[in-house]
Short mmCIF file of C-alpha atoms and ligand atoms in Angstrom, two decimals:
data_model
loop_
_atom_site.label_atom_id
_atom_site.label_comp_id
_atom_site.label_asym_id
_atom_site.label_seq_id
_atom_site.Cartn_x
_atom_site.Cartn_y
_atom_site.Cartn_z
CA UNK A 1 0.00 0.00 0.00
CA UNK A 2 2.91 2.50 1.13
CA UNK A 3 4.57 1.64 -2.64
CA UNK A 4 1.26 3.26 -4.00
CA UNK A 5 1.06 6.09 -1.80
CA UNK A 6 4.77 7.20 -2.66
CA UNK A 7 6.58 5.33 -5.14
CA UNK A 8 10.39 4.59 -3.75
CA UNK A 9 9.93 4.02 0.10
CA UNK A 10 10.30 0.90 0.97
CA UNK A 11 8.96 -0.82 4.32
CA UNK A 12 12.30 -2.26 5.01
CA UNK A 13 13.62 0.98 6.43
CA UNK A 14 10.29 1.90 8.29
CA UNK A 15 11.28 1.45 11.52
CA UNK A 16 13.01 3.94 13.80
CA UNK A 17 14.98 3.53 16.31
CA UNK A 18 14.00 2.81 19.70
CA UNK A 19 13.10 5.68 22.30
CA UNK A 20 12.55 6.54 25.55
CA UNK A 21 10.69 9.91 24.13
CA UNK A 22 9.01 10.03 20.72
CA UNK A 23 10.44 12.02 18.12
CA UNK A 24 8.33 13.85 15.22
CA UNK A 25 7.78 16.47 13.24
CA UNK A 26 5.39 18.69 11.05
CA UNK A 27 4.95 17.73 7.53
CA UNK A 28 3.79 20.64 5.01
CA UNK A 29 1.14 18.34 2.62
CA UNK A 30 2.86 19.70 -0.47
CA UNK A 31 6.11 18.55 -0.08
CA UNK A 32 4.63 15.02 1.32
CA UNK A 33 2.94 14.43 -2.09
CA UNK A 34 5.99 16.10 -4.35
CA UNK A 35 8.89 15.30 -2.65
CA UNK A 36 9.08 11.64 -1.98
CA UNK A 37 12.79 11.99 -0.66
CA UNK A 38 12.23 13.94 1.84
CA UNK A 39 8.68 12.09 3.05
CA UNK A 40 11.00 9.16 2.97
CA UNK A 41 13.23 11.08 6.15
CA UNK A 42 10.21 11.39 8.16
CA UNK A 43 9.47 7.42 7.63
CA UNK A 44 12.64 6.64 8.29
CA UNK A 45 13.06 9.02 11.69
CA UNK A 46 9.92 9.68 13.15
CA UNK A 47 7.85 8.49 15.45
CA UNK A 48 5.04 10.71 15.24
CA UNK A 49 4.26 12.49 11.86
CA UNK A 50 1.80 15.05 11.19
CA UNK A 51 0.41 18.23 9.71
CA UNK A 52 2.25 21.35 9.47
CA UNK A 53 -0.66 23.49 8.26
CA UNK A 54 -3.37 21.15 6.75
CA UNK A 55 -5.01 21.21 9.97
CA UNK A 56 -5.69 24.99 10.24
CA UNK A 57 -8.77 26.36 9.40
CA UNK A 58 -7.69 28.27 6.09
CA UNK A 59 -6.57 24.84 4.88
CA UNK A 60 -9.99 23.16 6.80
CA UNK A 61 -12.77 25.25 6.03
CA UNK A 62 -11.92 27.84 3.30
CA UNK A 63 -15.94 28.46 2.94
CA UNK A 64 -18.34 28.75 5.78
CA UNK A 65 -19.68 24.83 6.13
CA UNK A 66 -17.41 23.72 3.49
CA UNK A 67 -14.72 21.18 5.06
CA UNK A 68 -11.85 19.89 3.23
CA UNK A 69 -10.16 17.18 4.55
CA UNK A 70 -7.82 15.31 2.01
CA UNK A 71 -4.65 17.30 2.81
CA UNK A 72 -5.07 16.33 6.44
CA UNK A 73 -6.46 12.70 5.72
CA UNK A 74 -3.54 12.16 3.68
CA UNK A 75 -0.96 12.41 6.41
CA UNK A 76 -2.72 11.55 9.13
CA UNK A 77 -3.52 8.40 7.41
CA UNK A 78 0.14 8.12 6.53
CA UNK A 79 1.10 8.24 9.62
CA UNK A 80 -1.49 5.34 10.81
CA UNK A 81 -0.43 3.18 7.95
CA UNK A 82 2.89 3.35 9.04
CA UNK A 83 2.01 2.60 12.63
CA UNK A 84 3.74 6.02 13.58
CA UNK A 85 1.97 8.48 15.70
CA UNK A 86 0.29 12.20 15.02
CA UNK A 87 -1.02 15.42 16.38
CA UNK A 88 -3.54 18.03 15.51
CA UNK A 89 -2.15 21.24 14.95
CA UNK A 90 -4.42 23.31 15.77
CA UNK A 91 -8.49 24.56 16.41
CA UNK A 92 -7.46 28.10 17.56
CA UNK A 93 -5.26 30.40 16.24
CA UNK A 94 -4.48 34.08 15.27
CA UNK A 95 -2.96 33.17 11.81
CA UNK A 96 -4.45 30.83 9.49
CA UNK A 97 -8.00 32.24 9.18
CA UNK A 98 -9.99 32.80 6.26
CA UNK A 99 -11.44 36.00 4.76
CA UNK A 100 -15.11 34.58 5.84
CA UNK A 101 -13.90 34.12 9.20
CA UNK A 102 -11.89 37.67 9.30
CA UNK A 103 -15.70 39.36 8.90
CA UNK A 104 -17.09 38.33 10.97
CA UNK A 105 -18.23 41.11 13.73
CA UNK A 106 -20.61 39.31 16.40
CA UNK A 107 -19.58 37.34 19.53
CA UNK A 108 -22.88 35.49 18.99
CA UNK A 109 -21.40 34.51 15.73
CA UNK A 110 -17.69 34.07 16.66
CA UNK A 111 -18.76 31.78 19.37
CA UNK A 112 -21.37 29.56 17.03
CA UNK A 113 -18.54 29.14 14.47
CA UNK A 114 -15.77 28.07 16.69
CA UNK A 115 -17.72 25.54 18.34
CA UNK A 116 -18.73 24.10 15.32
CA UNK A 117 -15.30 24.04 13.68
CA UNK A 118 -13.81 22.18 17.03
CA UNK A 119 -16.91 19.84 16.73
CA UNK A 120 -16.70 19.02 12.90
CA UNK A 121 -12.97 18.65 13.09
CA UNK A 122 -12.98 16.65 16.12
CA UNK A 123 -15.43 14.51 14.96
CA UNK A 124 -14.07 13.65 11.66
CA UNK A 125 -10.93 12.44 12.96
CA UNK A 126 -12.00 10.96 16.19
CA UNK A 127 -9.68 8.90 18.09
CA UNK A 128 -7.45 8.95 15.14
CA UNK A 129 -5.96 12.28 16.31
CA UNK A 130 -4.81 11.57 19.74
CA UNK A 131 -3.78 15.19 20.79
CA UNK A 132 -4.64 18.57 20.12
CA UNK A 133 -3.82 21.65 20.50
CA UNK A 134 -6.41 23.38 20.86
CA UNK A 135 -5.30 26.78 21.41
CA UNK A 136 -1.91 28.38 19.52
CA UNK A 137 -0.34 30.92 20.66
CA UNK A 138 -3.16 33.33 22.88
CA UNK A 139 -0.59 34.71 25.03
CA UNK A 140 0.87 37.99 24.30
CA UNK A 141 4.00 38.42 22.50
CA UNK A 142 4.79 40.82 24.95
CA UNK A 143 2.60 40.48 28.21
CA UNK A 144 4.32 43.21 30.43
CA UNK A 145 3.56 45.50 28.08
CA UNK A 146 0.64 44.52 25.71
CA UNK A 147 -0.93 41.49 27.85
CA UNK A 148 -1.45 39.07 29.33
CA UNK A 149 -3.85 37.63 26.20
CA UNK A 150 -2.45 38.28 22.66
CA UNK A 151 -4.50 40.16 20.02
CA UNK A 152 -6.67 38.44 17.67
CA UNK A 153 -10.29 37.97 15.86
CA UNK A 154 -11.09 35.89 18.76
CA UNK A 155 -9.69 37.82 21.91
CA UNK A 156 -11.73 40.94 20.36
CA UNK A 157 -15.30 39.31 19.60
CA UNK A 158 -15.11 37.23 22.76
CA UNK A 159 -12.44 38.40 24.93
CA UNK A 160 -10.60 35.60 26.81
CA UNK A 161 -13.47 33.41 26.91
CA UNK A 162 -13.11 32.34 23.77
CA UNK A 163 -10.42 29.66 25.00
CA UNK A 164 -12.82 28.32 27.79
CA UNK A 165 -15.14 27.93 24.94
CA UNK A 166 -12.23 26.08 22.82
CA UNK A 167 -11.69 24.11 25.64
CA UNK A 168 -15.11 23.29 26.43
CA UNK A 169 -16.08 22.50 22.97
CA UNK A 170 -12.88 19.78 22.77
CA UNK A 171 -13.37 18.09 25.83
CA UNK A 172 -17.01 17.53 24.44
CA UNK A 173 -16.26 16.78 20.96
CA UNK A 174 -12.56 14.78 21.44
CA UNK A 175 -13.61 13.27 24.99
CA UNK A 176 -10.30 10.77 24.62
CA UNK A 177 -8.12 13.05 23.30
CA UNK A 178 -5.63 15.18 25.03
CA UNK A 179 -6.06 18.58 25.04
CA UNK A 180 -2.96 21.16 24.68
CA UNK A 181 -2.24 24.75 24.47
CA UNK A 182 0.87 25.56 22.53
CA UNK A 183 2.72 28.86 22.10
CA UNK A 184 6.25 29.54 21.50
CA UNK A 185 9.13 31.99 23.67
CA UNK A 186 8.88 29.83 27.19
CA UNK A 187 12.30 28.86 27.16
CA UNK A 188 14.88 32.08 27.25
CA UNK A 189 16.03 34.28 30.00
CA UNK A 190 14.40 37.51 30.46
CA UNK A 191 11.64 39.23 31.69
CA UNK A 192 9.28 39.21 28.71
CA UNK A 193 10.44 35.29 28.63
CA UNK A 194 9.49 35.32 32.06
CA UNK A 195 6.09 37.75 32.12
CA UNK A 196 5.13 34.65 29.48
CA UNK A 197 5.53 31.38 31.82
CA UNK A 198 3.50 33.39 34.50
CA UNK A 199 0.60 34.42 31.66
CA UNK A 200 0.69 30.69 30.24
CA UNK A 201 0.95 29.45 34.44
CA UNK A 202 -2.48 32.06 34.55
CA UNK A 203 -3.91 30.78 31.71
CA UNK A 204 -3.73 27.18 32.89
CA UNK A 205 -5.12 27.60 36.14
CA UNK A 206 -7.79 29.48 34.79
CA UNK A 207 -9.26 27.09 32.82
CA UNK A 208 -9.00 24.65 35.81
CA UNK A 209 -10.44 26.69 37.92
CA UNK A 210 -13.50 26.85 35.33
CA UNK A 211 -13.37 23.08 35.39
CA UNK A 212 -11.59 22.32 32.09
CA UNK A 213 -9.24 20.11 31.48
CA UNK A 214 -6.08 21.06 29.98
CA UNK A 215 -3.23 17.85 29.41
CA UNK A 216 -0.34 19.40 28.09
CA UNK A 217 1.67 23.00 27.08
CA UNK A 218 3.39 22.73 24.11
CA UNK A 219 6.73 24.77 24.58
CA UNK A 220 6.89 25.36 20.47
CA UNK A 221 11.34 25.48 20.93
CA UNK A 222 11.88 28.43 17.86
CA UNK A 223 15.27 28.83 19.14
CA UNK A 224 16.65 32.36 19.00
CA UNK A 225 20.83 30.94 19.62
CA UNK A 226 21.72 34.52 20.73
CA UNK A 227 19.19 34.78 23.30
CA UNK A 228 20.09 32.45 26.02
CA UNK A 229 18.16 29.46 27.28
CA UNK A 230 16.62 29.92 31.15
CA UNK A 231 17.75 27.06 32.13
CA UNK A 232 16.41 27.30 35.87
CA UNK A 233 13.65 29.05 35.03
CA UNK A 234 12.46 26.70 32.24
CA UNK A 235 12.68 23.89 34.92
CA UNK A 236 10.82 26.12 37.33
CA UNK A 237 7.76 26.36 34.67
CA UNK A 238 8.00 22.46 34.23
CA UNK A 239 7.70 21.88 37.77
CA UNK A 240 4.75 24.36 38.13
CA UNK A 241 2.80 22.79 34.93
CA UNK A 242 3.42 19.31 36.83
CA UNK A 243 2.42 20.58 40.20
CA UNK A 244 -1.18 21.63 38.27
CA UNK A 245 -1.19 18.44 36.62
CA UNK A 246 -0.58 19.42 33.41
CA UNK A 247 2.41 17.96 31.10
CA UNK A 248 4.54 18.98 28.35
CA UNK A 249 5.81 18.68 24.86
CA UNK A 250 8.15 19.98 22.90
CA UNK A 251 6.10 20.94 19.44
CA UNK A 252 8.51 23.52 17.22
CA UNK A 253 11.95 23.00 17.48
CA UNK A 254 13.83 25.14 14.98
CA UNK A 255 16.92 27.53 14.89
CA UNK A 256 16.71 30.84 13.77
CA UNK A 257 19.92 31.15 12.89
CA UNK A 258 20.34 34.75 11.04
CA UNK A 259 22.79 36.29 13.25
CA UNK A 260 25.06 33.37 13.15
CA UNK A 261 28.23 33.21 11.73
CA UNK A 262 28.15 32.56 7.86
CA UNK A 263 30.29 29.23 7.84
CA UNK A 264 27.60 26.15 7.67
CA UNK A 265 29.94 23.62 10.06
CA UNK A 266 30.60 26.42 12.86
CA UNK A 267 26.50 27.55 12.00
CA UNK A 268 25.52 23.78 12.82
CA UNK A 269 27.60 23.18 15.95
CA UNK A 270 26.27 26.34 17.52
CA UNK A 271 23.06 25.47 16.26
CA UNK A 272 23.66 21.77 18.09
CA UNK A 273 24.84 23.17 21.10
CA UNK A 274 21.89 25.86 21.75
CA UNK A 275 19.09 22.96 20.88
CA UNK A 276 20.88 20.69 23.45
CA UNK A 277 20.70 23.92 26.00
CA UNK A 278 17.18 23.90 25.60
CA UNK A 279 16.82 20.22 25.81
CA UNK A 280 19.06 19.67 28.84
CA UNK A 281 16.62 22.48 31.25
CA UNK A 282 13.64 20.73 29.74
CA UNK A 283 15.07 17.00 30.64
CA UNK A 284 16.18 18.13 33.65
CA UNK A 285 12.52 19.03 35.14
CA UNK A 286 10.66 16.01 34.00
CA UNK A 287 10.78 14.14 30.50
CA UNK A 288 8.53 15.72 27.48
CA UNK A 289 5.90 13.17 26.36
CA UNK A 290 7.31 14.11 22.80
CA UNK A 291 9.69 16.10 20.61
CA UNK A 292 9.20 17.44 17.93
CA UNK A 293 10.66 19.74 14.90
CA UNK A 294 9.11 22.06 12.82
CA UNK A 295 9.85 19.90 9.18
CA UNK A 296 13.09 18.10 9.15
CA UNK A 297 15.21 18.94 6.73
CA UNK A 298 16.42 22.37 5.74
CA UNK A 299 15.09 21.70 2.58
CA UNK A 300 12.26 24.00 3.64
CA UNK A 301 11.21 25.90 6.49
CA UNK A 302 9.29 29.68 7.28
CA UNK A 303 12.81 30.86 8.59
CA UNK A 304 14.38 31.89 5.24
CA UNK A 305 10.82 34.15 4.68
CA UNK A 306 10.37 35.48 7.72
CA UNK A 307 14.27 35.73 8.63
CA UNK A 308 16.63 35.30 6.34
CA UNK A 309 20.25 34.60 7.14
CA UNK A 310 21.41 38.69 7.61
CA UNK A 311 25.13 37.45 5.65
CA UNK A 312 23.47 35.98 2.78
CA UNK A 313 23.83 32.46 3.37
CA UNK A 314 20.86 30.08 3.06
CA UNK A 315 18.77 29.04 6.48
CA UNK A 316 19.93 25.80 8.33
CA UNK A 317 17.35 25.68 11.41
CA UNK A 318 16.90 21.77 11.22
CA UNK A 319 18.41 18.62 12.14
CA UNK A 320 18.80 17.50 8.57
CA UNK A 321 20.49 19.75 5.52
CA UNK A 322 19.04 20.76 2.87
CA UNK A 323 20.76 17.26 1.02
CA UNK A 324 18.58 15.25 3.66
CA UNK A 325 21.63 14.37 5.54
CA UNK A 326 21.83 14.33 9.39
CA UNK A 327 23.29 17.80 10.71
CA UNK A 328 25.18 17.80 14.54
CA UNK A 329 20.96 18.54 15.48
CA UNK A 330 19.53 15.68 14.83
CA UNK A 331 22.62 13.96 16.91
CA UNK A 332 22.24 16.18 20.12
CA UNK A 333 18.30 15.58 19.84
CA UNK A 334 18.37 11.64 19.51
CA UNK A 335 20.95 11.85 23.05
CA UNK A 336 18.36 13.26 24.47
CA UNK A 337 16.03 11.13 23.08
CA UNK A 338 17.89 7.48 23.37
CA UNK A 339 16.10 5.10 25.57
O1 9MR B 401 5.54 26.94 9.16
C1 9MR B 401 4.20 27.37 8.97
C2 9MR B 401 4.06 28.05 7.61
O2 9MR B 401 4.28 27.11 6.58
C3 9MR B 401 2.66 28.63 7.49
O3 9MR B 401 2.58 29.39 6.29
C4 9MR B 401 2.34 29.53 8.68
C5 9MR B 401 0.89 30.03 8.62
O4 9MR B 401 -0.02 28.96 8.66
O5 9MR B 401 2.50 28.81 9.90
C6 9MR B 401 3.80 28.31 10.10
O6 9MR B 401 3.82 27.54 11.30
C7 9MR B 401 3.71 28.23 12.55
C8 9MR B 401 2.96 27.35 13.51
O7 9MR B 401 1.69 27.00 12.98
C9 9MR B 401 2.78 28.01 14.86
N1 9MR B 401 4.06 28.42 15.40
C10 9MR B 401 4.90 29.20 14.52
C11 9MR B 401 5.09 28.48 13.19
C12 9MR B 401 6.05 29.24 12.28
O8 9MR B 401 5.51 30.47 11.90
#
């Protein structure tokens, strides 16, 4: 069956190693159906593999009512074939919406559509999505001074109960599933870094405190290498998610790697040695119940459009190059990951 999904990969090298944490990563539907080399790296490395956007809504439900699922289906299906694991990525979100959505101007309205995206998307994949995050990204970039709840269609029409209503609706529609909120920056030194873990620490207990049930934070890991990791304080927020009951994962990992030297060996060892920073204050607290990168190879990635390399040389945020071959990354992630 895999033969006639993508011509070339062959079941004999299906089968990653074994580990004490899953590894996975996000896999943009386009490149899954064109580029059969590189869907071949995530058979042959990961443990979980899912969608990198064809679970928002613009990819979802372009026209009010009007779901399409194939891109999703197709690698979520992939992933089940191969006996590998996924995730949904993701109900709620700033980004990713439609024009139809953008108009809209009621909170009577907002609040009908959400629920019935969460419901019809929940319900279509059922206990074949296992996780979701159900809210991405609704703290503010900047909570000390623009916060704590970041901007967006949502926070406007319904103010901040429009993730209690998220919530709500997923624990309702994906009653087996577990149910995540996911935003990136929880990992450096600083006090916006810090303002962040407290908002997300808020944000966590509020929904508890309504009664909700939140599983997991996904700590996204878009690593910035000159702005250090917190290493204490990034055990600190572990330890507070776990004293709440609440897990984590580690969703995102990537290296923004503009400011770094121009040179692609010294660029990957720095890039190594800043990932395994991160890795080591996460470990350190309590094990992740996955990690994740954000694609796999450097082959392609959002870096090199949102920021490019400032001495002109091309992006190399992921654990494999742009050739598919395994960069010092993907070493310093499996040591973390070995069983
Ligand atoms: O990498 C994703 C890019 O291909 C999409 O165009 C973009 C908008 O949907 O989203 C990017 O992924 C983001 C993720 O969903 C949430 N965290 C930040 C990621 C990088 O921008």
């Amino acid at each position: 069956m895999l033969a006639g999904v993508l011509p070339g990969i062959g079941l004999a090298n299906a089968s990653p190693a074994k580990r004490r944490v899953p590894f996975g990563a996000a896999l943009e539907y386009r490149h899954f159906i064109n580029d059969p080399d590189y869907t071949a790296l995530f058979v042959n490395h990961c443990d979980m593999i899912f969608p990198m956007n064809a679970l928002k809504w613009d990819a979802l439900q372009g026209a009010p009512g009007e779901f399409n699922y194939l891109p999703a289906e197709g690698i979520v299906s992939f992933a089940e074939t191969l006996g590998r694991g996924t995730y949904g990525h993701t109900f709620v979100w700033w980004n990713a919406l439609p024009a139809w959505v953008e108009k809209i101007d009621s909170a009577a309205k907002a609040e009908e559509v959400l629920v019935s995206h969460v419901q019809n998307v929940a319900a279509h994949f059922a206990a074949r999505v296992p996780s979701w995050d159900v809210v991405n990204e609704v703290v503010a970039h900047d909570p000390v001074n623009e916060g704590p709840w970041r901007d967006s269609l949502w926070m406007r029409l319904l103010g901040p109960s429009h993730v209690d209503i998220a919530f709500a609706a997923a624990a309702e529609a994906a009653p087996g599933a577990e149910l995540a909120i996911n935003d990136y920056d929880l990992e450096f030194r600083g006090a916006r870094y810090d303002a962040r873990r407290t908002a997300m620490l808020d944000l966590v207990r509020r929904l508890q405190d309504k009664g909700l049930r939140v599983d997991t934070v996904g700590i996204q890991g878009h690593l910035y290498p000159e702005v250090p990791i917190g290493h204490e304080e990034l055990e600190r927020f572990i330890t507070d998610l776990k004293a709440l009951g609440v897990g984590y994962r580690i969703t995102e990992i990537d290296v923004i790697d503009w400011k770094l030297p121009r040179d692609a060996s010294r660029r990957d060892d720095m890039a190594a040695e800043h990932v395994g920073n991160f890795l080591d204050a996460a470990f350190s607290a309590e094990l992740p119940r996955s990690v994740s990168t954000w694609g796999l190879s450097d082959r392609y990635s959002w870096i090199p459009d949102v920021m490019p390399h400032r001495r002109g040389g091309k992006n190399r945020p992921l654990p494999f190059d742009e050739n598919l071959k395994p960069k010092p990354m993907y070493e310093v992630i499996q040591r973390y990951l070995a069983s």
